[in-house]
Coordinates of C-alpha atoms in Angstrom, one line a residue:
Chain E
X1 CA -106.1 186.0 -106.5
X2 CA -104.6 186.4 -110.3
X3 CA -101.7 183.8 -108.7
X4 CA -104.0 181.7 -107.1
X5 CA -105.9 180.8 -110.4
X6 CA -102.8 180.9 -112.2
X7 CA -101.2 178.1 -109.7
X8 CA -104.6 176.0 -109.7
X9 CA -104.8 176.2 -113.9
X10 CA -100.9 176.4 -114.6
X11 CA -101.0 179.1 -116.5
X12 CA -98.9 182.3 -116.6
X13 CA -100.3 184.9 -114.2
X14 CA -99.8 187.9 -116.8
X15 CA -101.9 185.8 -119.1
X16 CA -104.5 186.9 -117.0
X17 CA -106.5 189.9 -116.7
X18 CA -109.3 192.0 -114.9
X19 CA -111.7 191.0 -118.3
X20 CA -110.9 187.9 -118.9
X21 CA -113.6 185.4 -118.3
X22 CA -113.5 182.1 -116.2
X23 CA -114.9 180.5 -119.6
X24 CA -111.7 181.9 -121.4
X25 CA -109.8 179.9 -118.3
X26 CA -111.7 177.0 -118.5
X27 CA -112.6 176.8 -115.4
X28 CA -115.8 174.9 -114.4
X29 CA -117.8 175.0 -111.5
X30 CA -115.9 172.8 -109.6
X31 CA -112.9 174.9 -110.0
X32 CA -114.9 177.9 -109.0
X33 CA -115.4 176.7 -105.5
X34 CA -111.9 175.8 -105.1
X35 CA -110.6 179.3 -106.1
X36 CA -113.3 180.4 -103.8
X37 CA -112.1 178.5 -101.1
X38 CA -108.4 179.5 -101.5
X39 CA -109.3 183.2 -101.1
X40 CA -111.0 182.3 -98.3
X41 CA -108.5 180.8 -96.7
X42 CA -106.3 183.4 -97.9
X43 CA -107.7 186.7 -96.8
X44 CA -109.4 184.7 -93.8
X45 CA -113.3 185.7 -94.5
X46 CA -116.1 184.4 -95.9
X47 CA -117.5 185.1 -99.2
X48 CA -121.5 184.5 -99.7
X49 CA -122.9 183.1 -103.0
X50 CA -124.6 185.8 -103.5
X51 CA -121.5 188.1 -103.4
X52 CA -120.0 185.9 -106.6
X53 CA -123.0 184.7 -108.5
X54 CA -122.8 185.4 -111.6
X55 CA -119.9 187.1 -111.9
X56 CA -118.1 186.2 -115.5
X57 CA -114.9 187.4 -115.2
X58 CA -111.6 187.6 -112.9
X59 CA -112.2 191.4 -112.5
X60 CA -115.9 191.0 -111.1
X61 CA -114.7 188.4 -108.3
X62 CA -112.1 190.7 -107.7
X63 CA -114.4 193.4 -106.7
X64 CA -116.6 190.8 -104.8
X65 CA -114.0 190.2 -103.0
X66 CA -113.0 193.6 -102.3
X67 CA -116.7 194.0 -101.3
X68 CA -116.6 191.9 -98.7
X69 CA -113.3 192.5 -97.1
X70 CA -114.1 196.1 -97.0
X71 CA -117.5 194.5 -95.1
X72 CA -115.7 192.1 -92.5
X73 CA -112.8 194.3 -91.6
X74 CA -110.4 191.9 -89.7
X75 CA -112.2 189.3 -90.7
X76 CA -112.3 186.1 -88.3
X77 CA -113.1 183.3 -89.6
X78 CA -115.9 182.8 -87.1
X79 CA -118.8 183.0 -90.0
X80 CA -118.9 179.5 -91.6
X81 CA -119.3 179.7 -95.7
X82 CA -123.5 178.9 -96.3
X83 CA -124.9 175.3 -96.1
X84 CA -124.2 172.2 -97.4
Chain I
X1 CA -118.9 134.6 -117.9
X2 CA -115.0 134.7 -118.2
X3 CA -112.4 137.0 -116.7
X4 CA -110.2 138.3 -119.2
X5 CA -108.4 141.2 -117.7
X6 CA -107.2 141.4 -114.0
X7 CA -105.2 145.0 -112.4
X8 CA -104.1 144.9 -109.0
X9 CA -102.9 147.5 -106.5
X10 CA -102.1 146.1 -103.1
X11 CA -98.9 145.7 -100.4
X12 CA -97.2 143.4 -101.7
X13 CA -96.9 145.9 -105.1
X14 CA -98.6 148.4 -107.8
X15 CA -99.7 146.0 -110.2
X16 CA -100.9 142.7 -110.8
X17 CA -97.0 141.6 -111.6
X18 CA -95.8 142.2 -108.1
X19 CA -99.0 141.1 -106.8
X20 CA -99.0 137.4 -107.9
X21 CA -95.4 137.1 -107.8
X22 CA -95.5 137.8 -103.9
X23 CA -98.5 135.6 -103.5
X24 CA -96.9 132.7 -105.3
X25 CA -93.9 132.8 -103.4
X26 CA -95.8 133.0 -100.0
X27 CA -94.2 136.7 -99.1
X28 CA -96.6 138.6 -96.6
X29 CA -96.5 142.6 -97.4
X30 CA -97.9 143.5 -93.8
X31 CA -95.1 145.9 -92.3
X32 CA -95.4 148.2 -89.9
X33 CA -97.2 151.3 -91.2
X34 CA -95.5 154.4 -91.8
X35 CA -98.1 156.5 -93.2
X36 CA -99.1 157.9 -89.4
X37 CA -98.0 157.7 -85.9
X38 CA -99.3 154.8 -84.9
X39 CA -98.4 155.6 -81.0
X40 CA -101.6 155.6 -79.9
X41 CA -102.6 152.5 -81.5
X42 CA -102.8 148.9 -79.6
X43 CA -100.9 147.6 -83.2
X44 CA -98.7 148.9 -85.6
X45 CA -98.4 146.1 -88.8
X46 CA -100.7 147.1 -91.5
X47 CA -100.2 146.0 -95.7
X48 CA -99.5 149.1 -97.0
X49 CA -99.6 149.7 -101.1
X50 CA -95.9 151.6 -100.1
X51 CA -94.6 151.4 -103.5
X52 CA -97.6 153.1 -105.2
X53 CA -96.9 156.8 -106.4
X54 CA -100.0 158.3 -108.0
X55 CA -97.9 160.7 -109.9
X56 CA -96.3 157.5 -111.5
X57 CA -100.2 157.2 -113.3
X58 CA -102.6 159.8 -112.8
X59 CA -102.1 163.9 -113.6
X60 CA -101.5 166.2 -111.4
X61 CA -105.8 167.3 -111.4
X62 CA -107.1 163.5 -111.2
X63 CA -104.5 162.9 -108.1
X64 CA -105.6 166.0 -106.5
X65 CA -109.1 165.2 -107.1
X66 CA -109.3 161.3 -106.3
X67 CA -109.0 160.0 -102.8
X68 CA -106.0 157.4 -102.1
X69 CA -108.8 154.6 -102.8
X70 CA -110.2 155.7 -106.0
X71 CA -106.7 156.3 -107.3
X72 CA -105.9 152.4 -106.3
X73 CA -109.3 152.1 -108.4
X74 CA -108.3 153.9 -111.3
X75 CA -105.1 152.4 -111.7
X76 CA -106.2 148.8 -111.3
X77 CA -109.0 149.5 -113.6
X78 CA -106.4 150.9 -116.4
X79 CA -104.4 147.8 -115.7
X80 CA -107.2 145.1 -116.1
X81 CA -108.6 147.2 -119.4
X82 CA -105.1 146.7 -120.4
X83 CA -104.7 143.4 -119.7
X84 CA -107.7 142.0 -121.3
X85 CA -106.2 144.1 -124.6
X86 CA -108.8 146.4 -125.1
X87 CA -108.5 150.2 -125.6
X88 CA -111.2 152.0 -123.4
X89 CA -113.0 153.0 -126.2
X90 CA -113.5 148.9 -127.3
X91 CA -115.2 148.4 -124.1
X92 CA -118.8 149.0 -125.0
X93 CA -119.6 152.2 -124.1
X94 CA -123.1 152.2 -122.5
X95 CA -123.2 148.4 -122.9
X96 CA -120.2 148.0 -120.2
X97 CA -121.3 148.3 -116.7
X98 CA -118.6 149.1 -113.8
X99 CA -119.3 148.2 -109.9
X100 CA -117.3 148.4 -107.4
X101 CA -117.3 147.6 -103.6
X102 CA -115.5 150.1 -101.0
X103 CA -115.9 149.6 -97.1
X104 CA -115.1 152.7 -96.0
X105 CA -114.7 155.5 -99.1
X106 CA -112.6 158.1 -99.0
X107 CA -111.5 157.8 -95.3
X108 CA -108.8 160.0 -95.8
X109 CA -109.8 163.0 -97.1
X110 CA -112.7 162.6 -94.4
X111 CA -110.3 162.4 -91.8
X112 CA -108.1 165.7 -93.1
X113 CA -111.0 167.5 -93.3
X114 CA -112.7 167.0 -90.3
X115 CA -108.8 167.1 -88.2
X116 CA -109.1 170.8 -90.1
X117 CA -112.8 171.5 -88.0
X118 CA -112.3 169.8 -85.0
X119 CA -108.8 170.4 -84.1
X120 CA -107.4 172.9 -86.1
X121 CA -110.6 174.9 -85.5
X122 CA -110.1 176.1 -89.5
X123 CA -113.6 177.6 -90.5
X124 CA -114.7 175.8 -93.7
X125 CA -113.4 172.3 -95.1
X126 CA -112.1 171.6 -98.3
X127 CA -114.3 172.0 -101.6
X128 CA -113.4 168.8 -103.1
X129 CA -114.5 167.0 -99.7
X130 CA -117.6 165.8 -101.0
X131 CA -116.2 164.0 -104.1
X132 CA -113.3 162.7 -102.5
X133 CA -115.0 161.0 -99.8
X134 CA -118.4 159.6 -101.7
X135 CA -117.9 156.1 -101.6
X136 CA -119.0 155.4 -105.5
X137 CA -116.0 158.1 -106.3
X138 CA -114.2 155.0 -107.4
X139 CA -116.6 153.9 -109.8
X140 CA -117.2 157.2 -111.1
X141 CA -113.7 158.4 -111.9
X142 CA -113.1 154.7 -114.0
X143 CA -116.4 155.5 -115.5
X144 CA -114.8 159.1 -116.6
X145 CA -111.6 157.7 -117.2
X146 CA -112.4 154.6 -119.5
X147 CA -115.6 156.2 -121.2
X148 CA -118.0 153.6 -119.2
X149 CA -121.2 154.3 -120.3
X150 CA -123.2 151.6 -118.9
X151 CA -124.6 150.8 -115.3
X152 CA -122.3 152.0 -112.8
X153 CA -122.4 151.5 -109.1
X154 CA -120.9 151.1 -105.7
X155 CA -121.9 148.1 -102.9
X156 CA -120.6 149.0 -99.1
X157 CA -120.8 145.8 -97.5
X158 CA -117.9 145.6 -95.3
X159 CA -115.7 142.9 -95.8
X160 CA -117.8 141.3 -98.8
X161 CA -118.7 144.6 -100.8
X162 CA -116.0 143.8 -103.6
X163 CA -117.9 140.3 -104.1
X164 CA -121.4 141.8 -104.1
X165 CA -119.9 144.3 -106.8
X166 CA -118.5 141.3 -108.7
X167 CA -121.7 139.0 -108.1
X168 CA -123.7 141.9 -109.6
X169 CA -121.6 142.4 -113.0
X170 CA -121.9 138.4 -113.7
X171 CA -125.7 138.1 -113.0
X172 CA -126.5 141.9 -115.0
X173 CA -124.4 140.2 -117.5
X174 CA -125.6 136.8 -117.7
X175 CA -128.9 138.8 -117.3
X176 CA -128.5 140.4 -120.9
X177 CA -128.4 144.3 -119.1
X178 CA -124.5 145.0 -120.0
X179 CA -122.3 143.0 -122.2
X180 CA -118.9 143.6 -120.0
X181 CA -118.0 145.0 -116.6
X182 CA -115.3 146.0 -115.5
X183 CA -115.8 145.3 -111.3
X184 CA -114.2 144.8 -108.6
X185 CA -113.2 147.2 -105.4
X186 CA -110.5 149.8 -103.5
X187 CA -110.0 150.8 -100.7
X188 CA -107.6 153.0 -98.2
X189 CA -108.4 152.7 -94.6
X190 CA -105.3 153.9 -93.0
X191 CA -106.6 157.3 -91.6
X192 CA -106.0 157.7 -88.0
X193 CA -109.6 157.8 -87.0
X194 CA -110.4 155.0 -89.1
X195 CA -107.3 153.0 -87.5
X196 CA -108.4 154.2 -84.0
X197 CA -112.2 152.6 -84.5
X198 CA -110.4 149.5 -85.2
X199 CA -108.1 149.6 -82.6
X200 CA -111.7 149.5 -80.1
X201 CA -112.9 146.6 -81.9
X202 CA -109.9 144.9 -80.7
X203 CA -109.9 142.2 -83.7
X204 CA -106.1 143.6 -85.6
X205 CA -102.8 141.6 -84.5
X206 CA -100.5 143.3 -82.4
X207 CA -98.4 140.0 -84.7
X208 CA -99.1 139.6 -87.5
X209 CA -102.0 137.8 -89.8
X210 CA -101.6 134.5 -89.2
X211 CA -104.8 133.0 -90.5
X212 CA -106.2 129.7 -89.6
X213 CA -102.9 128.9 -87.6
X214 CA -103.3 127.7 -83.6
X215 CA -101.1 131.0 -82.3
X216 CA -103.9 133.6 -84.6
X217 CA -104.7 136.5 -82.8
X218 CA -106.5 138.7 -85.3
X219 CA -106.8 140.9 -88.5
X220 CA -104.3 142.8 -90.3
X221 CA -105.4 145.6 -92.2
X222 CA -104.6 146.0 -95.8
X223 CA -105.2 148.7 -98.7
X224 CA -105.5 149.0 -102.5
X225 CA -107.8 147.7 -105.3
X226 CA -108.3 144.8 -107.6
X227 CA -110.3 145.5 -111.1
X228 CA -111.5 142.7 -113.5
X229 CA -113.0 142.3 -116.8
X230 CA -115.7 140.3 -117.3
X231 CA -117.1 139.5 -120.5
X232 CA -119.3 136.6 -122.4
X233 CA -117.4 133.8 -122.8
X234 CA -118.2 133.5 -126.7
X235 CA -117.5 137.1 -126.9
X236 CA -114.0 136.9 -125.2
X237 CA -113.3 134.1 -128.0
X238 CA -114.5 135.7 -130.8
X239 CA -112.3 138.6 -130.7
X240 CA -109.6 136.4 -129.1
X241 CA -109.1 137.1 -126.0
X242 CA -107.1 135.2 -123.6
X243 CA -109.7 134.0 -120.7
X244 CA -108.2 133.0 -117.3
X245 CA -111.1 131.7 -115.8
X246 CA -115.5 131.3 -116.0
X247 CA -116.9 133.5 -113.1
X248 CA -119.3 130.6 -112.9
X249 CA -121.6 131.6 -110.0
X250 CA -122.4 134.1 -107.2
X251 CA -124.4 133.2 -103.7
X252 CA -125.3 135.8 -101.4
X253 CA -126.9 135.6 -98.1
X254 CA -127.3 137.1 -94.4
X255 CA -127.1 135.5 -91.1
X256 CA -129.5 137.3 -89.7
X257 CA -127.3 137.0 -86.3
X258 CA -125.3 138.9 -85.0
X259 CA -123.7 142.7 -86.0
X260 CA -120.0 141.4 -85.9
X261 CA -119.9 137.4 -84.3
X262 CA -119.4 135.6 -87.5
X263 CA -122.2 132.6 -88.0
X264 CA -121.8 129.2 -89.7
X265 CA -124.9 129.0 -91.4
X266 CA -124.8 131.8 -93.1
X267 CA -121.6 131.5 -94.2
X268 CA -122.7 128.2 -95.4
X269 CA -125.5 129.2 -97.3
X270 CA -123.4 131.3 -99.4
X271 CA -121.1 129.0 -100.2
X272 CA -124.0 126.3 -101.0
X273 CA -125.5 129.0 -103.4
X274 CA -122.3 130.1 -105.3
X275 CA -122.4 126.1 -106.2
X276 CA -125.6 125.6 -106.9
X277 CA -125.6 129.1 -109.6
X278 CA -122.5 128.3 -111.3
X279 CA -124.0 124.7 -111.3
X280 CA -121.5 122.6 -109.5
X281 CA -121.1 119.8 -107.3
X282 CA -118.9 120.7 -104.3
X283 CA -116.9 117.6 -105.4
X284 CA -115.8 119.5 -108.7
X285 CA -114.1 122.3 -106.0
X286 CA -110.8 121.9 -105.5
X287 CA -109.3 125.1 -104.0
X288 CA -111.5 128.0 -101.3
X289 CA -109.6 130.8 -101.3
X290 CA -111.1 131.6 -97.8
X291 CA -112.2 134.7 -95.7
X292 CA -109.6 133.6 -93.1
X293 CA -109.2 137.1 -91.4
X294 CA -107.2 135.7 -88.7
X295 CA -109.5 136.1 -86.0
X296 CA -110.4 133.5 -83.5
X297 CA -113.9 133.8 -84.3
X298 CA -113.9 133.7 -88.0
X299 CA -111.4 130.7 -88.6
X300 CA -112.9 128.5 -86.5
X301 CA -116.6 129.4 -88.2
X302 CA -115.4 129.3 -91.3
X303 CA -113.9 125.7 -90.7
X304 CA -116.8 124.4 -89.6
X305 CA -119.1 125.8 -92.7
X306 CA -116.5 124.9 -95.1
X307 CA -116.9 121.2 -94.0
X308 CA -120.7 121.5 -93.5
X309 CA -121.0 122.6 -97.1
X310 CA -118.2 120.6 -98.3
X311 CA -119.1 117.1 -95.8
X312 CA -115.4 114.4 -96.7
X313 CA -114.6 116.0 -99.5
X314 CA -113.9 119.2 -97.2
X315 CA -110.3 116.8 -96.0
X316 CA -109.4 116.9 -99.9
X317 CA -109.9 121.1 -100.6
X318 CA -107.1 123.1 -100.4
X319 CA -107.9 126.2 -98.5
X320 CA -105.6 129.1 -98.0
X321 CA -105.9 132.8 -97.1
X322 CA -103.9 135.3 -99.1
X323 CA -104.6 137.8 -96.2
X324 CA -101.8 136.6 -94.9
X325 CA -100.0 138.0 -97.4
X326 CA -101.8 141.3 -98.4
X327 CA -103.8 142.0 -95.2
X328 CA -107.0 143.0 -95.1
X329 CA -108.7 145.4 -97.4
X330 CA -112.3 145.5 -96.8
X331 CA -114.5 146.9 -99.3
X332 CA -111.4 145.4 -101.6
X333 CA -110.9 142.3 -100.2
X334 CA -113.0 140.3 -102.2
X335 CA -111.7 141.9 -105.3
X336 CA -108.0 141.5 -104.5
X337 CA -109.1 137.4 -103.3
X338 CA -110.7 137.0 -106.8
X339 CA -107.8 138.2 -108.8
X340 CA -105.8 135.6 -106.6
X341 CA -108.2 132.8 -107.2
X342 CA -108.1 133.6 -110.8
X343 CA -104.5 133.8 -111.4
X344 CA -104.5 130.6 -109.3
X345 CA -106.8 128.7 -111.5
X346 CA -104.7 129.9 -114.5
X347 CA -101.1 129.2 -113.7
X348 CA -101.9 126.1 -111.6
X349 CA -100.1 127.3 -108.7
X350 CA -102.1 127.4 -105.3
X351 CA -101.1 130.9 -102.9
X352 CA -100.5 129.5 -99.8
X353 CA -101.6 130.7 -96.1
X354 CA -98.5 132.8 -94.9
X355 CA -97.3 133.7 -91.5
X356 CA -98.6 129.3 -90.3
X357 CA -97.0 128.3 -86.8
X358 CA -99.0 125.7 -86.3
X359 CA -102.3 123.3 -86.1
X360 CA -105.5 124.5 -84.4
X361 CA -108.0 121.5 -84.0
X362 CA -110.6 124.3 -84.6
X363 CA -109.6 125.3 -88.4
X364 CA -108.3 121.9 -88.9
X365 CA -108.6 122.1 -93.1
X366 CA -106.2 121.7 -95.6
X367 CA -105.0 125.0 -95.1
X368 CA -101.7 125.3 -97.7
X369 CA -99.3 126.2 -95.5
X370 CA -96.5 128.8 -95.7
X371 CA -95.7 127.3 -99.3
X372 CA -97.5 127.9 -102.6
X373 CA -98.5 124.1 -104.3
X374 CA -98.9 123.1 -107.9
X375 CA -102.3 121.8 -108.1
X376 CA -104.7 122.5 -111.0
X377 CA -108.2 122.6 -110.2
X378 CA -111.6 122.2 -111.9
X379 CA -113.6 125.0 -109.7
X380 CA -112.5 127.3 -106.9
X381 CA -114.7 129.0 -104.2
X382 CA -113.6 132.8 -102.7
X383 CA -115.0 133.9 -99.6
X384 CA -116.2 137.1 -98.5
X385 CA -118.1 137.4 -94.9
X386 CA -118.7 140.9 -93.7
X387 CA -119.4 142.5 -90.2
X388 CA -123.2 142.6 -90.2
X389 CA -123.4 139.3 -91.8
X390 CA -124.1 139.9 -95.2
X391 CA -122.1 137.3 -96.8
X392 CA -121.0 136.7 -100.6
X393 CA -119.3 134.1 -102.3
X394 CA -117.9 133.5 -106.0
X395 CA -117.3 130.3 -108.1
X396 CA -114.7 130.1 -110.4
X397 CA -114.1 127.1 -113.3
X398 CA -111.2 126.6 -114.9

């Protein structure tokens, strides 16, 4: 995940750590959904909003994450991501 | 109202350089497409902008974010800010409008995402779908990019949506609402799907565009965009800008008919209108720079409105269409036909109809053929007829 928002904001990936914020990245919320989507597709499962809201930094979404693989072991893909 | 910058991205090059050059020495830029397998398809020629690289203009997050259209957009709007020598932050800010037209939006990244659903059977589609494919994304991004403050929208009306867009910026600015535009249209329709649902309406060439000629046998499509400045004329002096031509009128109008059979009267009202709001006589016209898709249908029609607008003096109008040339680009096409028109008027030197075998009695107008002329005219006419009938012309004066 660290790489993944180090490729999309072409930065170094030991610039980045478990505190530091997506504000600190600069990332917006447009950004957010993409990095969403990438570990996603990635570790093939879905991630709810509700898992990630308001999570501020890399280390929160990390444990989301986490969260939810440990929930949808072997994960599918059959689950679409919520609504439009 | 006067046009004082003019970008261009279109097959026959990436700016408005390559653009006029092609036009003026009658060179058609419809090849057969490489973009996609085109196997399937009944036709294979298509005017692809092949020599645009969006990495050659845009950064790596505005080319991942833009659709192949809005990028034509954004580049052609750079290019006509440019050319009308003003930095984005002269234009205006929330007195400079920007409208453009766009047929079909972001066809492609609709067409990857929904190939990753349908056929791929991937579970979610891309984030940036939504942005990519809006059809105002054009707009939008040269509203971001150039600071555009002002009014800032998107027509979708087919074939004439660029000359809806354009009709709008003169009449908001004659109106007093914005003091400059900068208007116009892209587009990219060479997604397979998109190529497919053309491919059932059984109007594109398996030749080639051959517009108004006795051997025609349909449409060529065409890609990229075409951005112009428009500005008050006493403004445009005042700070001394070189004008190429008055945007002197606008006439809309619907036939009312039929969803894709082309009508003359409709047709013909717009072109009656566009001279009667720029206040001409059609005796004053000396060049139509003419929807002339290439079709059987829309030659002939268009013939016979030109002359029932026009009566004798229709035998002493040059008429040409550069979609012989740069194909087809819908939502575009208007846009791409104005900066033609314009750079027409300016230089004197008429674009001819390309890809002319021979006569039809049908279309039997002074249609330029194969070779550009040296004429220089008083007012000009360009033609934009759209599937559903919703027509729009624009008059031009020297």
């Amino acid at each position: 995940m660290i790489g993944a928002i180090a490729r999309s904001k072409r930065i170094d990936a030991a610039e980045i750590r478990p505190e530091t914020t997506f504000e600190e990245l600069g990332m917006d919320s447009l950004d957010a959904i993409e990095l969403l989507f990438e570990i996603e597709e990635e570790f093939d499962l879905t991630v709810e909003d509700e898992a990630v809201q308001g999570k501020e930094t890399v280390g929160q979404v990390i444990e989301a994450v986490l969260e939810a693989l440990a929930d949808e072991p072997g994960a599918g893909g059959d689950a679409p991501a919520g609504g439009e | 109202m006067v046009v004082t910058g003019i970008g261009v991205v279109s097959a026959l090059g990436p700016d408005r350089e390559s653009f006029w050059s092609a036009l003026a020495a009658g060179r058609p830029g419809l090849e057969p497409i490489t973009g996609l397998d085109t196997s399937r398809l009944s036709f294979n020629r298509g005017g692809e902008a092949r020599e645009f690289r969006p990495q050659d203009h845009l950064d790596d997050a505005l080319t991942h974010l833009a659709d192949r259209f809005a990028q034509f957009t954004i580049v052609a709007a750079r290019e006509a800010v440019a050319d009308a020598g003003l930095e984005p932050g002269e234009l205006g800010g929330a007195r400079c409008g920007v409208m453009t037209g766009s047929c079909v939006g972001g066809q492609t990244s609709e067409d990857e995402a929904f190939v990753r659903l349908y056929r791929q059977d991937r579970p979610r589609v891309h984030p940036l779908s939504v942005p990519r494919i809006m059809a105002n994304a054009g707009a939008s991004l040269v509203s971001m990019d150039l600071g555009i403050q002002g009014p800032g929208f998107t027509v979708s009306t087919a074939c004439s949506s660029a000359n809806h867009a354009l009709g709008q910026a003169l009449w908001m600015i004659r109106g007093g609402a914005i003091d400059r535009a900068v208007a116009g249209g892209g587009e990219a329709p060479f997604s397979f799907g998109n190529l497919m649902a053309w491919n059932a309406m059984r109007v594109v060439s398996r030749d080639t565009c051959r517009p108004f000629s006795a051997d025609r046998s349909g449409m060529i499509l065409g890609e990229g965009a075409a951005m112009l400045v428009l500005e008050e004329a006493a403004a445009a002096r005042a700070r001394g800008a070189r004008i190429y031509a008055e945007l002197a009128g606008c006439g809309m109008s619907s036939d009312a008919h039929h969803i894709t059979q082309p009508s003359e009267q409709g047709p013909g009202r717009a072109m009656a209108a566009a001279l009667a709001d720029a206040g001409l006589a059609p005796e004053q016209v000396g060049y139509v720079n003419a929807h002339g898709t290439g079709t059987r249908a829309n030659d002939a029609t268009e013939t016979a409105a030109i002359r029932g607008v026009f009566g004798a003096h229709a035998d002493r109008l040059a008429v040409s269409s550069t979609k012989s040339m740069h194909g087809h680009a819908l939502g575009a096409a208007g846009a791409l036909e104005a900066a033609a028109t314009v750079l027409a008027m300016s230089t004197g030197l008429l674009p001819p109809t390309a890809n002319f075998t021979a006569a039809d009695p049908e279309c039997d107008l002074d249609v330029v053929p194969n070779e550009a002329r040296a004429a220089s005219v008083e007012a000009a006419l360009s033609n934009s007829f759209a599937f559903g009938g919703l027509n729009a012309v624009l008059a031009f004066r020297t």
